[in-house]
């Protein structure tokens, strides 16, 4: 398993010597609001000063209805007006609609994930697209943005890029979309979606309390430095975001993270059954890491079948879904990648 | 800068190509402005967003006036004359609706995108296009997103600017999202009317067979529809909206009909108004309901002559862009300018449809014709600036 191999190779000293970081202090220093970064000229100047290139990756599967608008907004605001982004690319899982055609029409590069690093095979899942993007895209920083955002705005990219440009110690910036509002004397509860609050946050509270500082650990928008992305394994399915957080935390600590409030995000709602599948995949990823890190003991062989129920004509039926959280190795282990990017 | 009308016409293909090259900027402006709701009397947020875009695109003096219009200026090299571009900011959308645009390969779909987010986006994009073309006009260009224009707004934003700005305007261009090729040089006279039928206080609610306000309104509509209307001068009545009642089984207490009377003749408008007034009084007297006839906007017919150089040059530009000018009188935005003796035209920027497969408020606009629409706009600005639209 890639994670175990990766874990064995990572420098263990860093984990031991890492000073503890108080969550409250981190929240103060590493939590931002996109409105802090509206001076795009300043961000472009910072990027140029650091000689950085930035790629925007949009992983897609049948997103023809929203992809055109998303590309147009990013291209206009962050390439034509303010050259913050050097490249916009769609990495597609094999859409049956016109996602790639529409993406190209509006000025993005569009690639089929299956055509990238074909020698490594073709697996289906968002994580696969994110992983292959590391090879395909050129940027020193990659920002990932989902394709289903209806209220798309340039802040979905620059709000994540700014902490990386302005704070050298930050390596990975996560989006969140809810701002705690103080109304009179009441404080509104703020947090993530159902899977976050019911599954991921309780697990982090048990095993990785520092990571509970990440307000929305499952948000699909984040930006990271290449040297981070190419050195961590990528689950190809639902567990990719959870795995990133644990793996980066293990290696670089909470200081490597920042999070940005991007205000409202309007997108498709998922059914409870779909969230059940997501939770099942995340749980697989989490347990494998907890086991490899020695946080839990030996476990019996785990089924990869999720069993859910539906009722048809007053008869209960069990619906079985095979959910296998396979993982891709760190991209640095792929020879073609090392050759392309001249990495040792 | 431009020495002849021929050189302007020769430049149109280059202008169109340059406009096409900034597709992302125009469409991003369309998203930024078009996705902000702007119902009548609640246009502030869209105006604010529009001014933000105006400012980012290089316009100066971006501000709101006393009426709430969003205004900005692109200063000319000489600044002696002002060319006025405007479009309505307000829409007929529900206050709480959150418009969302959908991009398809060749078109964009969304509520009121043709009327008139597209025009606002074009105005916000114009300074960048002129800069890329290295065009600086002698005259100032004033751009305005006008508030409270539709329905009961009755062109309030436009009138407010013209009456109070203190900025003399030499030429006016009213921009509409659709249809590309339209060339409105005159406006019909117009009455905007509401008829309200209301049951009296002492109405017998339990009487079997009681019919309520809808039947009386039906009577009124039938009789208005029988008013003979001449084809010359062209006169029409458009029944735009009707509302009333609360459920299937409750007798409607009140019904309101909103409609428009249009005519090329001011006398005919007055005649028709009198006939409608007679009908409403007759129905009220015979059925015991209360009928209120309200003409809340009255506009006189007028406009440019078709032989005016402004119209002629615009037609030349259309021809050069392989567009067939659609010459007809409109009912809307020219009125206030015409009253001030300001030569003005209405232009459309792209092609669009309100198709059966789209919800009531949604419109689809085509992407590729936009670049021709922007080219005609730049072309006519150059023609005005060069003095080719002046009456000699």
XYZ file of C-alpha atoms in Angstrom, chain A residues 50 52 141-142 160-173 223-225 256 258:
23
model
C 8.909 35.022 -6.351
C 6.257 31.481 -9.478
C 1.361 26.145 -7.371
C -1.790 24.296 -8.367
C -6.767 30.329 -1.931
C -3.643 31.493 -3.718
C -3.030 34.605 -1.663
C -1.911 32.887 1.583
C 0.596 30.832 -0.437
C 1.974 33.975 -2.031
C 2.086 35.991 1.157
C 3.164 33.389 3.745
C 6.125 31.258 2.691
C 5.552 28.713 5.462
C 2.063 27.900 4.187
C 1.962 24.959 1.833
C -1.689 24.056 1.478
C -4.735 26.333 1.620
C -4.341 25.310 -3.477
C -0.957 23.793 -2.758
C 2.672 24.005 -3.655
C 1.662 24.234 6.736
C -4.145 27.966 5.957
